[in-house]
Every structure is written in structure tokens, then in C-alpha cells.
Amino acid sequence: MNFGLDVQSCIARKNFTGTLSLEYQEDDDLIEIPYVKFASPVKAELCYEIFEDDAVALTGSVAFTLDGLCSRCLAEVTENFSGEVEARFVKGDGDGIDYGYRGGRLDFREALRDAVLAAMPLKLVCKEECELPEYNEE
């Protein structure tokens, strides 16, 4: 899977803006909710813009489906989630706010992972009003 953009090539062809669409399988280790996994590939729809200083803005969206057990009652749940991608790449090292790139080619895999993490729920529930099951002590 190609998670990159050849900035030098885009500049040479005068393609300063463009779109990218991709689907990829994300690692289930990214999910911190017990008994939950990705049910489908992550879909990313992205737009890029290259600026005069060779900085690159990447915007768009990610969408994914989670499958697993409700964090409250353990019923089976499949739910769709989506999030926004907003990333800026600068030549050289990133500074914690902007991502960095070298050699005229940027890799946006980390930005996509960050977008998926930001869209990830803290828990997966079958319905909003789901309550923990009551246990009878006998």
C-alpha cells in the first residue's frame, strides 16, 4: 500500500493540488477496547495542496467499521465511525504539530493513524442506553 506523495514529482508536473483515495487494513493493535477489531478496511479520501515553501496540507476523512462486544453488556456490535484528517507536512523534521518529510517524498501513514485514533470511541456500546447487566447474588 502506498501511503506517500512524491512532492518533487508533483511540483515538477505543476500538480500543486490533488486528491487521493485509498483503502487499507489497519492494525487491530491500534484499538484499546477489549474484544473489538476492525471489521473492514479503513477508507481514506484525501486532498493535498503544496505551497511555495514546499509545505503540504493534507485534508480529508477516514471511515472505518468496528466489530466486537458491547463494553457494557457484551452483546455483539458492529458500528461505523468516521473522522477528519488535517495534517501539515514540512521539509525536514516535524515539530510535534507539523509532520516532517525528507527526500522530496512524504509518508502520510502516521497522519492517517492519528486521524483513526482521534475518531476511535473510548468504548463500543450496543445502544446509548445500554446498562450493565444485573447480577443476582444467591
Short mmCIF file of N, CA, C and O in Angstrom, two decimals:
data_model
loop_
_atom_site.label_atom_id
_atom_site.label_comp_id
_atom_site.label_asym_id
_atom_site.label_seq_id
_atom_site.Cartn_x
_atom_site.Cartn_y
_atom_site.Cartn_z
N MET A 1 0.85 -1.18 0.00
CA MET A 1 0.00 0.00 0.00
C MET A 1 0.89 1.23 0.00
O MET A 1 1.83 1.33 0.76
N ASN A 2 0.56 2.17 -0.86
CA ASN A 2 1.33 3.40 -0.97
C ASN A 2 0.72 4.48 -0.08
O ASN A 2 -0.40 4.93 -0.32
N PHE A 3 1.44 4.87 0.95
CA PHE A 3 0.99 5.92 1.87
C PHE A 3 1.81 7.18 1.67
O PHE A 3 2.08 7.90 2.62
N GLY A 4 2.22 7.45 0.45
CA GLY A 4 3.10 8.58 0.23
C GLY A 4 2.67 9.47 -0.90
O GLY A 4 1.75 9.18 -1.66
N LEU A 5 3.37 10.59 -0.96
CA LEU A 5 3.17 11.55 -2.03
C LEU A 5 4.54 12.04 -2.45
O LEU A 5 5.33 12.49 -1.61
N ASP A 6 4.83 11.92 -3.73
CA ASP A 6 6.10 12.38 -4.27
C ASP A 6 5.97 13.88 -4.56
O ASP A 6 5.50 14.29 -5.62
N VAL A 7 6.36 14.68 -3.59
CA VAL A 7 6.19 16.13 -3.66
C VAL A 7 7.01 16.70 -4.81
O VAL A 7 6.52 17.54 -5.57
N GLN A 8 8.25 16.26 -4.95
CA GLN A 8 9.11 16.77 -6.02
C GLN A 8 8.50 16.51 -7.39
O GLN A 8 8.51 17.38 -8.26
N SER A 9 7.96 15.34 -7.60
CA SER A 9 7.34 15.00 -8.88
C SER A 9 6.10 15.86 -9.12
O SER A 9 5.87 16.31 -10.25
N CYS A 10 5.30 16.07 -8.09
CA CYS A 10 4.11 16.91 -8.23
C CYS A 10 4.49 18.34 -8.60
O CYS A 10 3.86 18.95 -9.48
N ILE A 11 5.53 18.87 -7.97
CA ILE A 11 5.99 20.23 -8.27
C ILE A 11 6.50 20.31 -9.70
O ILE A 11 6.18 21.25 -10.44
N ALA A 12 7.27 19.31 -10.14
CA ALA A 12 7.81 19.30 -11.50
C ALA A 12 6.69 19.27 -12.54
O ALA A 12 6.81 19.90 -13.59
N ARG A 13 5.58 18.57 -12.22
CA ARG A 13 4.44 18.49 -13.15
C ARG A 13 3.44 19.63 -12.94
O ARG A 13 2.41 19.67 -13.60
N LYS A 14 3.74 20.51 -11.97
CA LYS A 14 2.85 21.63 -11.62
C LYS A 14 1.49 21.15 -11.12
O LYS A 14 0.47 21.79 -11.33
N ASN A 15 1.50 20.00 -10.44
CA ASN A 15 0.30 19.47 -9.78
C ASN A 15 0.36 19.88 -8.31
O ASN A 15 0.78 19.11 -7.46
N PHE A 16 -0.05 21.10 -8.03
CA PHE A 16 0.05 21.62 -6.67
C PHE A 16 -1.13 21.23 -5.79
O PHE A 16 -1.09 21.42 -4.58
N THR A 17 -2.17 20.71 -6.40
CA THR A 17 -3.32 20.21 -5.64
C THR A 17 -3.75 18.88 -6.27
O THR A 17 -3.50 18.62 -7.44
N GLY A 18 -4.40 18.08 -5.47
CA GLY A 18 -4.89 16.81 -5.99
C GLY A 18 -5.68 16.06 -4.95
O GLY A 18 -5.81 16.50 -3.80
N THR A 19 -6.20 14.92 -5.35
CA THR A 19 -6.97 14.07 -4.44
C THR A 19 -6.39 12.66 -4.45
O THR A 19 -5.78 12.23 -5.43
N LEU A 20 -6.59 11.98 -3.35
CA LEU A 20 -6.13 10.60 -3.19
C LEU A 20 -7.24 9.81 -2.50
O LEU A 20 -7.86 10.31 -1.56
N SER A 21 -7.50 8.61 -2.96
CA SER A 21 -8.44 7.70 -2.32
C SER A 21 -7.73 6.39 -2.08
O SER A 21 -7.06 5.89 -2.99
N LEU A 22 -7.89 5.86 -0.88
CA LEU A 22 -7.28 4.57 -0.63
C LEU A 22 -8.02 3.81 0.45
O LEU A 22 -8.75 4.39 1.24
N GLU A 23 -7.88 2.51 0.41
CA GLU A 23 -8.39 1.60 1.43
C GLU A 23 -7.21 0.78 1.93
O GLU A 23 -6.39 0.33 1.12
N TYR A 24 -7.14 0.60 3.23
CA TYR A 24 -6.05 -0.19 3.78
C TYR A 24 -6.51 -0.86 5.06
O TYR A 24 -7.43 -0.41 5.73
N GLN A 25 -5.86 -1.97 5.37
CA GLN A 25 -6.17 -2.70 6.60
C GLN A 25 -5.35 -2.11 7.74
O GLN A 25 -4.13 -2.11 7.68
N GLU A 26 -6.02 -1.59 8.73
CA GLU A 26 -5.34 -1.02 9.90
C GLU A 26 -5.09 -2.15 10.89
O GLU A 26 -5.80 -3.14 10.94
N ASP A 27 -4.06 -1.98 11.69
CA ASP A 27 -3.66 -2.97 12.69
C ASP A 27 -4.63 -2.95 13.87
O ASP A 27 -4.88 -1.90 14.45
N ASP A 28 -5.17 -4.12 14.24
CA ASP A 28 -6.10 -4.21 15.37
C ASP A 28 -5.45 -3.78 16.69
O ASP A 28 -6.17 -3.44 17.64
N ASP A 29 -4.13 -3.77 16.77
CA ASP A 29 -3.45 -3.32 17.99
C ASP A 29 -3.69 -1.84 18.27
O ASP A 29 -3.45 -1.37 19.38
N LEU A 30 -4.19 -1.11 17.29
CA LEU A 30 -4.50 0.31 17.47
C LEU A 30 -5.72 0.50 18.38
O LEU A 30 -5.88 1.53 19.01
N ILE A 31 -6.55 -0.52 18.46
CA ILE A 31 -7.79 -0.46 19.25
C ILE A 31 -7.49 -0.85 20.70
O ILE A 31 -6.96 -1.92 20.95
N GLU A 32 -7.88 0.02 21.63
CA GLU A 32 -7.66 -0.27 23.05
C GLU A 32 -8.91 -0.77 23.76
O GLU A 32 -8.92 -0.91 24.97
N ILE A 33 -9.95 -1.05 23.00
CA ILE A 33 -11.19 -1.56 23.58
C ILE A 33 -11.13 -3.09 23.55
O ILE A 33 -10.91 -3.67 22.48
N PRO A 34 -11.32 -3.75 24.70
CA PRO A 34 -11.25 -5.22 24.70
C PRO A 34 -12.32 -5.85 23.80
O PRO A 34 -13.43 -5.34 23.70
N TYR A 35 -11.96 -6.93 23.13
CA TYR A 35 -12.85 -7.73 22.30
C TYR A 35 -13.41 -6.97 21.09
O TYR A 35 -14.53 -7.23 20.66
N VAL A 36 -12.64 -6.04 20.56
CA VAL A 36 -13.08 -5.26 19.41
C VAL A 36 -11.98 -5.29 18.35
O VAL A 36 -10.79 -5.26 18.68
N LYS A 37 -12.39 -5.36 17.08
CA LYS A 37 -11.44 -5.36 15.98
C LYS A 37 -12.02 -4.56 14.81
O LYS A 37 -13.21 -4.25 14.79
N PHE A 38 -11.17 -4.26 13.83
CA PHE A 38 -11.64 -3.62 12.62
C PHE A 38 -12.43 -4.64 11.81
O PHE A 38 -11.96 -5.76 11.59
N ALA A 39 -13.62 -4.26 11.36
CA ALA A 39 -14.47 -5.17 10.59
C ALA A 39 -14.29 -4.98 9.09
O ALA A 39 -14.77 -5.80 8.31
N SER A 40 -13.63 -3.92 8.71
CA SER A 40 -13.43 -3.64 7.28
C SER A 40 -12.18 -2.78 7.14
O SER A 40 -11.67 -2.24 8.13
N PRO A 41 -11.70 -2.63 5.92
CA PRO A 41 -10.55 -1.73 5.73
C PRO A 41 -10.93 -0.29 6.06
O PRO A 41 -12.09 0.10 5.98
N VAL A 42 -9.93 0.50 6.42
CA VAL A 42 -10.12 1.94 6.62
C VAL A 42 -10.16 2.57 5.24
O VAL A 42 -9.35 2.25 4.37
N LYS A 43 -11.12 3.45 5.03
CA LYS A 43 -11.23 4.18 3.77
C LYS A 43 -10.80 5.61 4.02
O LYS A 43 -11.27 6.25 4.96
N ALA A 44 -9.91 6.12 3.18
CA ALA A 44 -9.43 7.49 3.31
C ALA A 44 -9.68 8.23 2.00
O ALA A 44 -9.35 7.73 0.92
N GLU A 45 -10.27 9.40 2.12
CA GLU A 45 -10.46 10.32 0.99
C GLU A 45 -9.68 11.57 1.35
O GLU A 45 -10.00 12.24 2.34
N LEU A 46 -8.67 11.89 0.56
CA LEU A 46 -7.74 12.95 0.92
C LEU A 46 -7.56 13.97 -0.20
O LEU A 46 -7.65 13.62 -1.37
N CYS A 47 -7.27 15.20 0.19
CA CYS A 47 -6.90 16.27 -0.73
C CYS A 47 -5.56 16.81 -0.26
O CYS A 47 -5.32 16.92 0.95
N TYR A 48 -4.69 17.14 -1.20
CA TYR A 48 -3.42 17.75 -0.81
C TYR A 48 -3.24 19.07 -1.54
O TYR A 48 -3.81 19.29 -2.61
N GLU A 49 -2.46 19.94 -0.90
CA GLU A 49 -2.08 21.21 -1.51
C GLU A 49 -0.62 21.47 -1.17
O GLU A 49 -0.24 21.40 0.01
N ILE A 50 0.17 21.75 -2.18
CA ILE A 50 1.59 22.03 -2.00
C ILE A 50 1.79 23.54 -2.09
O ILE A 50 1.33 24.17 -3.04
N PHE A 51 2.47 24.10 -1.09
CA PHE A 51 2.68 25.55 -1.03
C PHE A 51 4.06 25.93 -1.55
O PHE A 51 4.91 25.07 -1.78
N GLU A 52 4.30 27.22 -1.71
CA GLU A 52 5.57 27.72 -2.27
C GLU A 52 6.79 27.29 -1.46
O GLU A 52 7.86 27.11 -2.01
N ASP A 53 6.64 27.14 -0.14
CA ASP A 53 7.76 26.73 0.70
C ASP A 53 7.89 25.21 0.77
O ASP A 53 8.62 24.68 1.61
N ASP A 54 7.18 24.49 -0.10
CA ASP A 54 7.15 23.03 -0.18
C ASP A 54 6.44 22.37 1.00
O ASP A 54 6.50 21.15 1.15
N ALA A 55 5.78 23.16 1.84
CA ALA A 55 4.92 22.58 2.86
C ALA A 55 3.71 21.98 2.16
O ALA A 55 3.30 22.44 1.08
N VAL A 56 3.13 20.96 2.75
CA VAL A 56 1.99 20.27 2.15
C VAL A 56 0.87 20.17 3.19
O VAL A 56 1.10 19.73 4.32
N ALA A 57 -0.33 20.59 2.79
CA ALA A 57 -1.51 20.43 3.63
C ALA A 57 -2.27 19.21 3.13
O ALA A 57 -2.49 19.05 1.92
N LEU A 58 -2.65 18.34 4.05
CA LEU A 58 -3.40 17.14 3.73
C LEU A 58 -4.70 17.20 4.52
O LEU A 58 -4.67 17.30 5.75
N THR A 59 -5.82 17.20 3.84
CA THR A 59 -7.12 17.23 4.50
C THR A 59 -8.00 16.12 3.93
O THR A 59 -7.73 15.61 2.83
N GLY A 60 -9.04 15.79 4.66
CA GLY A 60 -9.95 14.76 4.15
C GLY A 60 -10.61 14.02 5.28
O GLY A 60 -10.82 14.56 6.38
N SER A 61 -10.91 12.76 5.02
CA SER A 61 -11.63 11.97 6.01
C SER A 61 -11.16 10.51 6.00
O SER A 61 -10.61 10.03 5.01
N VAL A 62 -11.40 9.87 7.13
CA VAL A 62 -11.20 8.43 7.26
C VAL A 62 -12.52 7.84 7.75
O VAL A 62 -13.27 8.49 8.49
N ALA A 63 -12.81 6.62 7.34
CA ALA A 63 -14.02 5.93 7.77
C ALA A 63 -13.66 4.47 8.00
O ALA A 63 -12.88 3.88 7.25
N PHE A 64 -14.23 3.90 9.06
CA PHE A 64 -13.95 2.51 9.39
C PHE A 64 -15.10 1.92 10.18
O PHE A 64 -15.95 2.64 10.71
N THR A 65 -15.12 0.60 10.24
CA THR A 65 -16.15 -0.13 10.97
C THR A 65 -15.48 -0.98 12.04
O THR A 65 -14.48 -1.63 11.77
N LEU A 66 -16.05 -0.93 13.24
CA LEU A 66 -15.56 -1.77 14.34
C LEU A 66 -16.57 -2.86 14.61
O LEU A 66 -17.78 -2.66 14.49
N ASP A 67 -16.06 -4.01 15.00
CA ASP A 67 -16.88 -5.17 15.30
C ASP A 67 -16.38 -5.76 16.61
O ASP A 67 -15.17 -5.90 16.80
N GLY A 68 -17.30 -6.07 17.51
CA GLY A 68 -16.87 -6.67 18.76
C GLY A 68 -18.02 -6.78 19.74
O GLY A 68 -19.19 -6.82 19.36
N LEU A 69 -17.65 -6.80 21.01
CA LEU A 69 -18.63 -6.96 22.07
C LEU A 69 -18.87 -5.63 22.77
O LEU A 69 -17.93 -4.86 23.00
N CYS A 70 -20.13 -5.38 23.09
CA CYS A 70 -20.50 -4.17 23.82
C CYS A 70 -19.69 -4.10 25.12
O CYS A 70 -19.57 -5.09 25.84
N SER A 71 -19.15 -2.95 25.39
CA SER A 71 -18.32 -2.77 26.59
C SER A 71 -19.14 -2.85 27.87
O SER A 71 -18.58 -2.98 28.95
N ARG A 72 -20.47 -2.79 27.76
CA ARG A 72 -21.33 -2.85 28.95
C ARG A 72 -22.00 -4.21 29.12
O ARG A 72 -21.92 -4.80 30.18
N CYS A 73 -22.67 -4.71 28.06
CA CYS A 73 -23.47 -5.93 28.23
C CYS A 73 -22.92 -7.13 27.47
O CYS A 73 -23.47 -8.22 27.56
N LEU A 74 -21.88 -6.95 26.70
CA LEU A 74 -21.21 -7.98 25.91
C LEU A 74 -22.03 -8.49 24.72
O LEU A 74 -21.73 -9.53 24.17
N ALA A 75 -23.05 -7.74 24.31
CA ALA A 75 -23.77 -8.09 23.08
C ALA A 75 -22.87 -7.78 21.88
O ALA A 75 -21.99 -6.93 21.96
N GLU A 76 -23.09 -8.49 20.78
CA GLU A 76 -22.29 -8.24 19.58
C GLU A 76 -22.70 -6.90 18.96
O GLU A 76 -23.89 -6.58 18.89
N VAL A 77 -21.69 -6.15 18.52
CA VAL A 77 -21.92 -4.81 17.97
C VAL A 77 -21.06 -4.62 16.73
O VAL A 77 -19.89 -5.00 16.72
N THR A 78 -21.64 -4.00 15.72
CA THR A 78 -20.89 -3.53 14.55
C THR A 78 -21.31 -2.08 14.35
O THR A 78 -22.50 -1.79 14.24
N GLU A 79 -20.32 -1.18 14.31
CA GLU A 79 -20.65 0.24 14.20
C GLU A 79 -19.64 0.95 13.31
O GLU A 79 -18.45 0.64 13.33
N ASN A 80 -20.13 1.91 12.54
CA ASN A 80 -19.30 2.71 11.65
C ASN A 80 -18.83 3.98 12.35
O ASN A 80 -19.60 4.58 13.11
N PHE A 81 -17.62 4.39 12.05
CA PHE A 81 -17.04 5.61 12.61
C PHE A 81 -16.34 6.37 11.50
O PHE A 81 -15.90 5.79 10.51
N SER A 82 -16.23 7.68 11.68
CA SER A 82 -15.50 8.48 10.70
C SER A 82 -14.81 9.62 11.43
O SER A 82 -15.18 10.00 12.54
N GLY A 83 -13.78 10.12 10.81
CA GLY A 83 -13.02 11.22 11.38
C GLY A 83 -12.40 12.06 10.29
O GLY A 83 -12.41 11.70 9.12
N GLU A 84 -11.88 13.18 10.70
CA GLU A 84 -11.27 14.11 9.75
C GLU A 84 -9.75 14.03 9.81
O GLU A 84 -9.17 13.79 10.86
N VAL A 85 -9.16 14.23 8.64
CA VAL A 85 -7.71 14.31 8.52
C VAL A 85 -7.36 15.77 8.28
O VAL A 85 -7.90 16.39 7.36
N GLU A 86 -6.52 16.31 9.13
CA GLU A 86 -5.99 17.66 8.94
C GLU A 86 -4.54 17.61 9.36
O GLU A 86 -4.23 17.56 10.55
N ALA A 87 -3.65 17.60 8.38
CA ALA A 87 -2.23 17.47 8.67
C ALA A 87 -1.43 18.42 7.79
O ALA A 87 -1.81 18.70 6.66
N ARG A 88 -0.35 18.89 8.34
CA ARG A 88 0.57 19.75 7.59
C ARG A 88 1.94 19.10 7.66
O ARG A 88 2.39 18.67 8.73
N PHE A 89 2.59 19.02 6.51
CA PHE A 89 3.91 18.41 6.39
C PHE A 89 4.90 19.50 5.98
O PHE A 89 4.61 20.29 5.08
N VAL A 90 6.05 19.52 6.64
CA VAL A 90 7.11 20.48 6.31
C VAL A 90 8.38 19.72 5.99
O VAL A 90 8.59 18.61 6.47
N LYS A 91 9.23 20.33 5.15
CA LYS A 91 10.52 19.72 4.85
C LYS A 91 11.35 19.62 6.13
O LYS A 91 11.36 20.54 6.94
N GLY A 92 12.02 18.50 6.28
CA GLY A 92 12.86 18.30 7.46
C GLY A 92 12.10 17.57 8.54
O GLY A 92 11.20 16.76 8.27
N ASP A 93 12.46 17.88 9.78
CA ASP A 93 11.84 17.21 10.92
C ASP A 93 10.53 17.87 11.30
O ASP A 93 10.39 19.09 11.20
N GLY A 94 9.59 17.08 11.77
CA GLY A 94 8.35 17.61 12.30
C GLY A 94 8.62 18.23 13.67
O GLY A 94 9.66 17.99 14.28
N ASP A 95 7.68 19.03 14.13
CA ASP A 95 7.87 19.71 15.41
C ASP A 95 6.83 19.33 16.46
O ASP A 95 6.66 20.02 17.45
N GLY A 96 6.11 18.25 16.25
CA GLY A 96 5.06 17.85 17.18
C GLY A 96 3.70 18.38 16.76
O GLY A 96 2.68 17.87 17.18
N ILE A 97 3.69 19.42 15.97
CA ILE A 97 2.44 19.95 15.41
C ILE A 97 2.38 19.58 13.93
O ILE A 97 1.40 19.03 13.45
N ASP A 98 3.46 19.89 13.21
CA ASP A 98 3.57 19.54 11.79
C ASP A 98 4.37 18.24 11.67
O ASP A 98 5.28 17.98 12.45
N TYR A 99 4.01 17.44 10.67
CA TYR A 99 4.77 16.23 10.35
C TYR A 99 5.92 16.65 9.45
O TYR A 99 5.81 17.59 8.68
N GLY A 100 7.01 15.93 9.50
CA GLY A 100 8.15 16.24 8.65
C GLY A 100 8.26 15.26 7.50
O GLY A 100 7.68 14.17 7.53
N TYR A 101 9.00 15.67 6.47
CA TYR A 101 9.31 14.75 5.37
C TYR A 101 10.67 15.10 4.80
O TYR A 101 11.14 16.22 4.91
N ARG A 102 11.31 14.10 4.22
CA ARG A 102 12.65 14.25 3.64
C ARG A 102 12.70 13.61 2.27
O ARG A 102 11.89 12.74 1.95
N GLY A 103 13.67 14.03 1.48
CA GLY A 103 13.90 13.42 0.18
C GLY A 103 12.82 13.71 -0.85
O GLY A 103 12.68 12.95 -1.80
N GLY A 104 12.04 14.74 -0.63
CA GLY A 104 11.02 15.10 -1.61
C GLY A 104 9.79 14.22 -1.60
O GLY A 104 8.93 14.34 -2.45
N ARG A 105 9.71 13.32 -0.65
CA ARG A 105 8.59 12.38 -0.58
C ARG A 105 8.06 12.33 0.84
O ARG A 105 8.82 12.14 1.78
N LEU A 106 6.75 12.52 0.99
CA LEU A 106 6.18 12.44 2.34
C LEU A 106 5.39 11.15 2.50
O LEU A 106 4.86 10.61 1.54
N ASP A 107 5.36 10.66 3.72
CA ASP A 107 4.63 9.46 4.09
C ASP A 107 3.52 9.90 5.05
O ASP A 107 3.81 10.40 6.13
N PHE A 108 2.27 9.73 4.64
CA PHE A 108 1.17 10.19 5.48
C PHE A 108 0.53 9.09 6.32
O PHE A 108 -0.52 9.28 6.90
N ARG A 109 1.19 7.96 6.45
CA ARG A 109 0.66 6.85 7.25
C ARG A 109 0.41 7.27 8.71
O ARG A 109 -0.63 6.98 9.28
N GLU A 110 1.36 7.98 9.31
CA GLU A 110 1.21 8.41 10.70
C GLU A 110 0.03 9.37 10.86
O GLU A 110 -0.72 9.29 11.83
N ALA A 111 -0.16 10.26 9.90
CA ALA A 111 -1.29 11.19 9.95
C ALA A 111 -2.62 10.43 9.87
O ALA A 111 -3.59 10.78 10.56
N LEU A 112 -2.68 9.38 9.06
CA LEU A 112 -3.90 8.58 8.97
C LEU A 112 -4.15 7.83 10.27
O LEU A 112 -5.28 7.76 10.76
N ARG A 113 -3.10 7.27 10.86
CA ARG A 113 -3.25 6.58 12.15
C ARG A 113 -3.75 7.54 13.21
O ARG A 113 -4.62 7.19 14.01
N ASP A 114 -3.20 8.76 13.22
CA ASP A 114 -3.65 9.76 14.19
C ASP A 114 -5.12 10.10 13.99
O ASP A 114 -5.87 10.28 14.96
N ALA A 115 -5.57 10.20 12.73
CA ALA A 115 -6.97 10.51 12.45
C ALA A 115 -7.88 9.37 12.89
O ALA A 115 -8.96 9.60 13.44
N VAL A 116 -7.45 8.13 12.66
CA VAL A 116 -8.25 6.97 13.11
C VAL A 116 -8.31 6.94 14.63
O VAL A 116 -9.38 6.74 15.21
N LEU A 117 -7.19 7.18 15.29
CA LEU A 117 -7.19 7.22 16.76
C LEU A 117 -8.11 8.30 17.30
O LEU A 117 -8.82 8.09 18.28
N ALA A 118 -8.11 9.47 16.67
CA ALA A 118 -8.97 10.57 17.12
C ALA A 118 -10.45 10.23 16.94
O ALA A 118 -11.30 10.69 17.72
N ALA A 119 -10.79 9.42 15.94
CA ALA A 119 -12.17 9.03 15.68
C ALA A 119 -12.60 7.80 16.48
O ALA A 119 -13.78 7.47 16.53
N MET A 120 -11.65 7.14 17.11
CA MET A 120 -11.91 5.90 17.85
C MET A 120 -12.73 6.19 19.11
O MET A 120 -12.40 7.10 19.86
N PRO A 121 -13.79 5.44 19.35
CA PRO A 121 -14.55 5.64 20.59
C PRO A 121 -13.76 5.12 21.79
O PRO A 121 -12.86 4.29 21.64
N LEU A 122 -14.11 5.59 22.97
CA LEU A 122 -13.48 5.09 24.20
C LEU A 122 -14.01 3.70 24.55
O LEU A 122 -13.33 2.90 25.17
N LYS A 123 -15.25 3.44 24.16
CA LYS A 123 -15.86 2.12 24.36
C LYS A 123 -16.86 1.89 23.25
O LYS A 123 -17.33 2.83 22.61
N LEU A 124 -17.17 0.65 23.00
CA LEU A 124 -18.14 0.27 21.98
C LEU A 124 -19.39 -0.19 22.71
O LEU A 124 -19.31 -1.09 23.55
N VAL A 125 -20.51 0.44 22.44
CA VAL A 125 -21.76 0.06 23.11
C VAL A 125 -22.83 -0.27 22.08
O VAL A 125 -22.86 0.31 21.00
N CYS A 126 -23.71 -1.19 22.45
CA CYS A 126 -24.75 -1.64 21.52
C CYS A 126 -25.83 -0.58 21.34
O CYS A 126 -26.41 -0.47 20.27
N LYS A 127 -26.11 0.18 22.36
CA LYS A 127 -27.04 1.32 22.28
C LYS A 127 -26.71 2.25 23.43
O LYS A 127 -26.18 1.84 24.46
N GLU A 128 -27.02 3.50 23.23
CA GLU A 128 -26.63 4.53 24.20
C GLU A 128 -27.17 4.24 25.60
O GLU A 128 -26.50 4.47 26.60
N GLU A 129 -28.38 3.73 25.67
CA GLU A 129 -28.99 3.49 26.99
C GLU A 129 -28.67 2.11 27.56
O GLU A 129 -29.24 1.69 28.56
N CYS A 130 -27.73 1.41 26.95
CA CYS A 130 -27.33 0.09 27.45
C CYS A 130 -26.80 0.22 28.86
O CYS A 130 -26.04 1.14 29.18
N GLU A 131 -27.20 -0.71 29.71
CA GLU A 131 -26.73 -0.71 31.09
C GLU A 131 -26.02 -2.01 31.39
O GLU A 131 -26.25 -3.03 30.73
N LEU A 132 -25.18 -1.97 32.37
CA LEU A 132 -24.50 -3.19 32.80
C LEU A 132 -25.53 -4.20 33.28
O LEU A 132 -26.53 -3.83 33.91
N PRO A 133 -25.34 -5.48 32.99
CA PRO A 133 -26.29 -6.49 33.46
C PRO A 133 -26.28 -6.57 34.99
O PRO A 133 -25.26 -6.34 35.63
N GLU A 134 -27.45 -6.86 35.53
CA GLU A 134 -27.54 -7.01 36.98
C GLU A 134 -27.23 -8.47 37.32
O GLU A 134 -27.62 -9.38 36.62
N TYR A 135 -26.52 -8.63 38.41
CA TYR A 135 -26.18 -9.98 38.85
C TYR A 135 -26.93 -10.27 40.14
O TYR A 135 -26.98 -9.44 41.04
N ASN A 136 -27.52 -11.45 40.20
CA ASN A 136 -28.22 -11.86 41.42
C ASN A 136 -27.25 -12.62 42.27
O ASN A 136 -26.63 -13.57 41.83
N GLU A 137 -27.11 -12.18 43.49
CA GLU A 137 -26.24 -12.91 44.43
C GLU A 137 -27.11 -13.82 45.25
O GLU A 137 -28.00 -13.39 45.97
N GLU A 138 -26.91 -15.10 45.11
CA GLU A 138 -27.71 -16.07 45.87
C GLU A 138 -26.82 -16.94 46.68
O GLU A 138 -25.74 -17.25 46.42
#
